[in-house]
Amino acid sequence: MRIVIVLACSIVPKTLSEVLPGTAATIVALHVGQEYGRRMAGLGLRPGVSVRVIRISPLRGPLQVRAGHTDLILRRSDAARIEVRAVA
Amino acid sequence: MKRIALLGMPNTGKSTFFNRLTGAGARVGNWPGITVDLLSAKILVAGGMVEVVDLPGVYNLHGFSEDEQVVRRFLETQPVNLLVLVLNASQLDRQLALALQARQLGVPLLVLLNMADESRNLGIRIDVKGLERTLACPVRLMAAKFGTQFSEVKQTLQDALRDHPELTRVDPQAFQQDHRIEEALDRLVSESVHAPVQLPASLTDRLDRIMLHPWLGIPLFFAVLFLLFQAVYGLGTPLQDGMEWLLAHLKSAWLDPLLLHLPVWLRSFIGEGLYDGLGTVLTFMPVIALFFLAMAIVEDSGYLARIAFLADALMSRLGLDGRAFVMQLMGFGCNVPAIMGTRIMRSRGLRALTMLVIPFSLCSARLQVFLFITTAVFSPTLAPLALLALYALSILFALLTAFVWRGRYPSHEPLLLELPPYRLPTLRFLGFESWRATRQFIQGAGGYIVAGVVLVWFLTHYPFDVVPASPDTLAGRLADFLAPVFSPIGLDNLMAIALLFGFVAKEIVIGALAVIYSASPEQLSAILADRLDGVQAMSFLLFTLIYTPCLSTIAVIRQESKDWRLTLLAVAWPLALAWTVSFLFVQAARALGY
C-alpha cells in the first residue's frame, strides 16, 4: 500500500487531470480548440497561470480547481486536455 | 429614447445591479433577430426616459456560445448611449479582460466594480484612478446587493448620459479582431490590482469541506432537495387548494346567479369553459411563485453550482446535468414550474431534453388519481404495490426518454462553471424574480391553457341537447371512432372520454369519471371496482402516468422553448409510449390468464 502511495506522489503530472487534490501545477497549454479555450481563458485558465486542485467529486466526477481568485469546476475529460508542469 | 446596455460575466451581480437600478417593473422585450428573453426596463434619469437592457452574462465578446452570439447581435443592431460593464471586484485578475475587449467597441463605457465589500474583506486593493486612466472611462466601486455607493454610481450614470446624448453603434470591425490581450491584461492587473499572494481561508472553504464532502455531500444534497420540495409544495399545495376553494365559492355565490338568465349552453360555456380555464391558470400561480423563490435562493446562495459538482458524475452519463436532476425531482410536485425552471440551463439542447424528460415525473395531480383508483379497485395489500410500481416506472420512463432523445437534442456545452462563494440572497430581489416568473406564465401560457380548456369543454358538451360527457357528445363520438385504438389496451369508450378530460388537468379525471358514470364521488369507487378488473385498471393507470401530463405543461413547454416541433414531440412521444406500454401490459397479462 505504501509503495503505491509513494509511486503516485512521484508521478509528475502532465495534465490537469493527473494533479492530486491539494497540489498545484502551472498551465503550459490548452489542447481544447479555440472556442472552449476562449471560455477557459475567460474563467482564468490560460497558459502561465498556476492552478490548484481543491477536490475531486466522487465516482470520477468533476474537479474543483482554483485559478487566481476564482474557483471553478470542470470534467475530468476536459482537464485531461490541459497540459501542465509541476510548480518549480 | 436613450439606451443603456448592461454587460458582464456570469456571477458578477449584474442582475442584482439591474434590479436595484430598475425596480420590479422590468419586462421581457422583443429584439429583432434575438430569440433569448432579455429583460429591459425604462427608468427616469435626470428628467429623461432611459431604457436599460440586461444582456446575458458572457466570458468574452468573441466566442460562439449562444449567449455570446446574442450579446454580439444585440450590440451590432441596437445603438446605445452607454455600455455599463459590471465586473466582480475580487476577480479582476481575469475579468478585466472583458473591459479591454469592451473598450475596443468604440461606444461610451462605464465600468462598475461590484462586490467591493467582498474584495475588501479578501484584502484586495484596487487603484480605481489608475484603471480609469488606462481604460479611458469612468470606473466606480460598488456593492449592488447592499446599495453601497449606489447614489454615486447613479450620479456617474447621469453624467455619462449627459456627456453622450447621441446613440452610438459599436464599431463593426471590433468583433472581427480577436486581439491578443493577455499581455495587456497582465500589465493592467499588476499595475492596478494588489492582492495578497495567498487568499485567507474563507467561510466558503470551511462550508465546502462539509457540503462537498465525498461521503456527506450527496446525503446533504438530498436533504436540501427535500427541504426545498417541502417548502414549495408543503406550502404551495394548500395555497393551490385554497385558490380552488375560493374560485368554486366565487362561482356558486357570484357567477352562477349572474348567468341565471342566459341560455343553458352559454351558461355552461362561461361557467365551465372560460371560468374553469382561467381558474386552471390561477391555481398554478402559488406554486410557480414559491418555486421561483426557492430556486432563486438555491441559485443566489451559490449552491446550484455545487449541485452540478456533486451530481455530474451520474447525470453526464445520461446526457443531462445536475441542474436537470434538480428540476426532474421538483417535477414530482408539479411539472409546470419545473419546466419553467429549466431556464437556468444555458445550453438549448440540454434544456430541450430536460423539458422532454420532466413530464414523466409523477406529479401530485396524478398521485390524486392513482390513490383514488388503486384504493377503489385493488386490495389493501396490492394497492400500495401498484403505487410503488408507478413511481418506479415514472423514473424508468424518464431515463428511457433521456436515452432515446439525447442524440436529437445533444448538448455541446462542456461543464465549466464558476463555484462562487456562498452568499446570502436578498429577499427583495428574490421577490422580483418570483413575480416576473408568475407574470410570464400568465402572459405566455395563460391564453393557451384557457383555449385548451374551452376546446375540451366544447368536445364534451356539444351537441348541447345531449347529456354532457355522454357517448352522444363529440367526445363520445371521437371515443367511438378511436375504439380500435383503445380496446387493445383494455379501455372502453367511457374511460377514453375520461382520458380526454385528463388532458386538461390530471386532477379532474376523477371528477370527469363521476360525471361520465353520473355518480357521486362516493359511488364512483364501487362503480369502478365493479366495472374494471385489475388489468384494465392498471392499464388505465399506466396510460394516465405516461401520456401528456396536462395542457399547462404543454403550454409552458411552448412558452419556454418557443419551438413548436419540440412541443409537438412532447405530446406525441409520451402518447405513443403510453399506448405501447399499456398494450404490452394488457396483452401480456391476458396471455398469462389474468
XYZ file of C-alpha atoms in Angstrom, chain B residues 134-510:
377
model
C -5.789 53.016 -18.691
C -9.352 52.205 -19.736
C -10.123 55.877 -20.512
C -13.585 55.695 -18.935
C -15.161 56.261 -15.519
C -14.677 53.390 -13.035
C -16.650 53.062 -9.764
C -16.600 50.639 -6.852
C -19.956 49.464 -5.500
C -21.855 46.692 -3.716
C -25.122 46.433 -5.650
C -26.605 43.956 -3.186
C -26.425 46.384 -0.269
C -26.736 49.575 -2.303
C -23.303 50.743 -1.131
C -22.189 53.823 -3.088
C -25.233 53.435 -5.274
C -26.043 57.150 -5.324
C -22.518 57.885 -6.550
C -22.940 55.285 -9.304
C -26.264 56.824 -10.328
C -24.675 60.260 -10.474
C -21.894 58.908 -12.700
C -24.511 57.269 -14.903
C -26.360 60.561 -15.192
C -23.182 62.454 -16.049
C -22.207 59.866 -18.656
C -25.625 60.085 -20.313
C -25.373 63.879 -20.343
C -21.934 63.688 -21.961
C -23.151 61.182 -24.581
C -26.586 62.330 -25.767
C -26.213 60.521 -29.110
C -26.969 56.832 -29.686
C -23.774 55.207 -30.957
C -23.289 51.930 -32.766
C -20.384 49.646 -31.990
C -17.503 49.565 -34.425
C -18.452 46.594 -36.657
C -14.747 45.746 -37.039
C -14.346 45.292 -33.278
C -15.900 41.833 -33.223
C -13.755 40.602 -36.093
C -10.434 41.339 -34.465
C -9.559 38.996 -31.654
C -6.548 40.842 -30.274
C -4.132 39.026 -28.050
C -4.965 40.798 -24.861
C -3.123 38.558 -22.399
C -0.131 40.858 -22.140
C -2.277 43.957 -21.771
C -4.342 42.136 -19.141
C -1.300 41.056 -17.129
C 0.102 44.578 -17.228
C -3.199 46.160 -16.216
C -3.717 43.708 -13.343
C -0.197 44.087 -11.964
C -0.467 47.900 -12.155
C -3.849 48.382 -10.566
C -4.832 45.335 -8.502
C -2.899 44.474 -5.345
C -3.921 41.172 -3.806
C -2.280 39.096 -1.080
C -0.437 36.116 -2.560
C -2.461 33.642 -0.531
C -6.108 34.500 -0.048
C -7.255 33.926 3.545
C -9.161 30.657 4.121
C -12.741 31.772 3.848
C -16.034 30.696 5.362
C -16.851 29.234 1.938
C -13.826 26.918 2.140
C -14.903 25.694 5.550
C -18.520 25.186 4.449
C -17.443 23.364 1.299
C -15.396 20.941 3.363
C -18.784 19.722 4.645
C -21.142 20.458 1.735
C -18.837 18.893 -0.883
C -17.506 16.144 1.382
C -17.007 12.863 -0.551
C -19.425 10.976 1.743
C -21.577 13.713 3.265
C -22.053 15.798 0.123
C -24.677 13.631 -1.568
C -26.816 12.966 1.547
C -26.722 16.707 2.310
C -27.751 17.417 -1.271
C -30.799 15.181 -0.866
C -31.592 16.837 2.451
C -31.508 20.250 0.754
C -33.732 18.947 -2.055
C -36.176 17.530 0.478
C -36.365 20.863 2.304
C -36.843 22.660 -0.996
C -39.616 20.287 -2.043
C -41.353 20.664 1.305
C -41.048 24.439 1.233
C -42.520 24.734 -2.265
C -45.243 22.104 -2.202
C -45.882 21.853 1.529
C -46.829 25.497 1.363
C -47.884 25.697 -2.289
C -50.340 22.804 -2.437
C -52.569 24.093 0.405
C -52.471 27.523 -1.241
C -53.465 25.868 -4.519
C -56.351 24.089 -2.762
C -57.333 27.367 -1.153
C -57.371 29.063 -4.546
C -59.580 26.284 -5.936
C -61.952 26.603 -2.987
C -62.122 30.356 -3.435
C -62.803 30.030 -7.163
C -65.561 27.440 -6.597
C -67.044 29.668 -3.908
C -66.985 32.753 -6.135
C -68.596 30.734 -8.902
C -71.558 29.493 -6.872
C -72.060 32.711 -4.915
C -71.499 35.251 -7.621
C -71.086 33.926 -11.161
C -73.928 31.375 -11.261
C -76.669 33.824 -10.148
C -75.370 36.307 -12.697
C -75.656 33.780 -15.520
C -79.112 32.570 -14.478
C -80.967 34.167 -17.354
C -78.641 33.050 -20.110
C -79.326 30.022 -22.315
C -78.055 26.766 -20.815
C -75.229 26.272 -23.329
C -73.907 29.820 -22.865
C -74.084 29.425 -19.093
C -72.073 26.219 -19.396
C -69.586 27.868 -21.787
C -68.883 30.735 -19.398
C -69.075 28.725 -16.171
C -67.314 25.503 -17.189
C -65.279 26.587 -20.209
C -63.938 30.116 -19.703
C -64.136 30.333 -15.905
C -62.577 26.932 -15.289
C -59.906 27.716 -17.881
C -58.988 30.925 -16.071
C -59.192 29.021 -12.803
C -56.668 26.472 -14.078
C -54.230 29.294 -14.831
C -54.781 30.950 -11.447
C -54.334 27.791 -9.381
C -50.793 27.402 -10.729
C -49.750 30.845 -9.512
C -48.924 29.977 -5.870
C -46.620 27.057 -6.730
C -44.878 28.973 -9.510
C -44.264 31.962 -7.238
C -42.944 29.767 -4.405
C -40.918 27.587 -6.756
C -39.062 30.541 -8.242
C -38.499 31.986 -4.796
C -36.907 28.706 -3.704
C -34.875 28.254 -6.883
C -33.598 31.834 -6.697
C -32.383 31.112 -3.165
C -30.568 27.977 -4.353
C -29.019 29.859 -7.270
C -28.094 33.102 -5.489
C -26.669 31.316 -2.448
C -24.157 29.561 -4.724
C -25.457 26.051 -4.020
C -26.700 25.396 -7.570
C -23.160 25.193 -8.950
C -22.288 22.792 -6.105
C -25.167 20.531 -7.161
C -23.545 20.302 -10.593
C -20.295 19.287 -8.894
C -21.997 16.561 -6.832
C -24.414 15.105 -9.385
C -22.492 15.433 -12.642
C -20.772 12.028 -12.430
C -24.149 10.299 -12.681
C -26.058 12.752 -14.856
C -23.431 13.262 -17.563
C -23.754 9.563 -18.444
C -27.409 10.243 -19.321
C -26.638 13.313 -21.396
C -28.117 15.519 -18.655
C -26.552 17.533 -15.854
C -27.034 18.179 -12.155
C -29.424 21.045 -12.718
C -31.617 18.775 -14.855
C -31.704 16.373 -11.910
C -32.996 19.068 -9.554
C -35.746 20.025 -11.998
C -36.663 16.364 -12.534
C -37.137 15.847 -8.801
C -39.044 19.118 -8.377
C -41.303 17.834 -11.160
C -42.637 15.219 -8.744
C -44.523 18.090 -7.112
C -45.688 19.787 -10.291
C -44.277 19.653 -13.821
C -45.183 23.238 -14.740
C -42.744 25.216 -12.550
C -40.075 22.524 -13.046
C -40.190 23.098 -16.808
C -40.032 26.854 -16.311
C -37.079 26.241 -14.001
C -35.017 24.804 -16.862
C -34.265 28.414 -17.859
C -31.232 28.249 -15.548
C -29.645 25.985 -18.189
C -27.787 27.871 -20.870
C -27.468 25.082 -23.451
C -30.504 24.804 -25.732
C -30.094 21.082 -26.412
C -29.802 20.231 -22.744
C -32.797 22.399 -21.946
C -34.942 20.776 -24.644
C -34.015 17.274 -23.480
C -34.816 18.171 -19.870
C -38.201 19.562 -20.941
C -38.973 16.231 -22.642
C -37.978 14.252 -19.561
C -39.655 16.241 -16.749
C -43.281 15.365 -17.730
C -42.605 11.745 -16.713
C -42.219 12.817 -13.098
C -45.311 11.544 -11.285
C -46.759 14.876 -10.138
C -49.139 15.405 -7.226
C -52.127 15.757 -9.578
C -51.507 12.280 -10.990
C -50.941 10.964 -7.479
C -54.504 12.001 -6.537
C -55.914 9.956 -9.429
C -53.693 6.971 -8.641
C -54.591 6.992 -4.951
C -58.296 7.044 -5.753
C -58.264 4.298 -8.369
C -55.805 1.967 -6.633
C -57.810 2.070 -3.399
C -61.067 1.630 -5.332
C -60.008 -1.337 -7.469
C -57.117 -3.130 -5.754
C -56.991 -4.980 -2.445
C -55.382 -3.106 0.506
C -52.205 -5.178 0.133
C -51.978 -4.746 -3.624
C -52.780 -1.001 -3.797
C -49.506 0.284 -2.257
C -47.543 -2.065 -4.502
C -49.301 -0.723 -7.594
C -48.479 2.830 -6.469
C -44.854 1.937 -5.848
C -44.642 0.324 -9.285
C -45.999 3.532 -10.843
C -43.299 5.593 -9.122
C -40.591 3.189 -10.287
C -41.959 3.283 -13.844
C -42.072 7.088 -13.752
C -38.302 7.149 -13.171
C -37.706 4.360 -15.692
C -39.565 6.166 -18.495
C -37.736 9.408 -17.704
C -34.417 7.580 -18.103
C -35.649 5.872 -21.277
C -36.731 9.194 -22.774
C -33.385 10.824 -21.976
C -31.612 7.851 -23.513
C -33.723 7.806 -26.717
C -33.687 11.544 -27.431
C -30.258 12.637 -26.247
C -28.959 12.174 -29.804
C -31.635 14.521 -31.182
C -31.006 17.179 -28.523
C -27.292 16.942 -27.826
C -25.527 19.329 -25.528
C -22.215 20.686 -26.760
C -21.876 22.684 -23.602
C -18.869 21.456 -21.654
C -19.248 21.594 -17.893
C -17.146 24.607 -16.967
C -18.715 26.531 -14.150
C -17.605 29.017 -11.596
C -18.071 27.918 -7.994
C -18.989 31.244 -6.422
C -18.560 31.843 -2.686
C -21.651 31.198 -0.551
C -23.726 34.356 -0.325
C -26.891 35.317 1.494
C -29.628 36.130 -1.042
C -31.505 39.416 -0.692
C -35.211 38.936 -0.074
C -36.333 41.948 -2.069
C -34.688 40.778 -5.290
C -35.940 37.220 -4.786
C -39.448 38.675 -4.773
C -38.752 40.337 -8.139
C -37.701 37.020 -9.707
C -40.740 35.202 -8.421
C -43.136 37.943 -9.507
C -41.605 38.066 -13.004
C -41.868 34.287 -13.491
C -45.520 34.293 -12.419
C -46.322 37.158 -14.756
C -44.543 35.428 -17.637
C -46.535 32.242 -17.002
C -49.843 34.120 -17.154
C -48.865 36.065 -20.265
C -47.054 33.298 -22.087
C -49.073 30.200 -21.245
C -52.370 31.555 -19.898
C -54.025 32.031 -23.286
C -53.204 28.529 -24.499
C -54.465 26.962 -21.292
C -57.813 28.784 -21.453
C -58.185 27.906 -25.144
C -57.422 24.243 -24.421
C -59.923 24.040 -21.569
C -62.589 25.646 -23.791
C -61.816 23.153 -26.584
C -62.216 20.154 -24.283
C -65.375 21.748 -22.874
C -66.749 22.006 -26.415
C -65.898 18.389 -27.263
C -67.550 17.095 -24.123
C -70.635 19.355 -24.277
C -71.569 19.573 -27.957
C -74.291 18.959 -29.171
C -75.849 20.999 -26.379
C -79.081 18.992 -26.224
C -77.461 15.749 -25.045
C -76.085 14.822 -21.617
C -72.592 16.338 -21.190
C -69.700 13.847 -21.417
C -72.082 11.149 -22.636
C -71.359 8.917 -25.666
C -73.627 11.234 -27.737
C -71.282 14.227 -27.464
C -68.448 14.969 -29.855
C -66.060 13.444 -27.331
C -68.183 10.296 -27.205
C -68.170 10.035 -30.973
C -64.450 10.636 -31.017
C -64.001 7.832 -28.484
C -66.217 5.651 -30.651
C -64.044 6.417 -33.650
C -60.919 5.660 -31.636
C -62.318 2.418 -30.176
C -59.937 0.308 -32.303
C -57.094 2.200 -30.611
C -58.356 1.905 -27.043
C -59.814 -1.630 -26.994
C -56.407 -3.337 -27.441
C -55.311 -1.591 -24.232
C -58.433 -2.747 -22.409
C -60.226 0.599 -22.147
C -63.852 1.245 -23.125
C -65.267 4.436 -24.603
C -66.191 5.946 -21.258
C -62.657 5.580 -19.949
C -61.386 7.119 -23.184
C -63.554 10.203 -22.574
C -62.067 10.468 -19.072
C -58.586 10.421 -20.619
C -59.612 13.308 -22.875
C -60.604 15.263 -19.759
C -57.273 14.293 -18.238
C -55.577 16.250 -20.996
C -56.784 19.464 -19.349
C -55.503 18.510 -15.895
C -54.996 15.145 -14.273
C -56.799 16.006 -11.065
C -60.112 16.406 -12.885
C -60.053 12.800 -14.166
C -61.875 11.553 -11.062
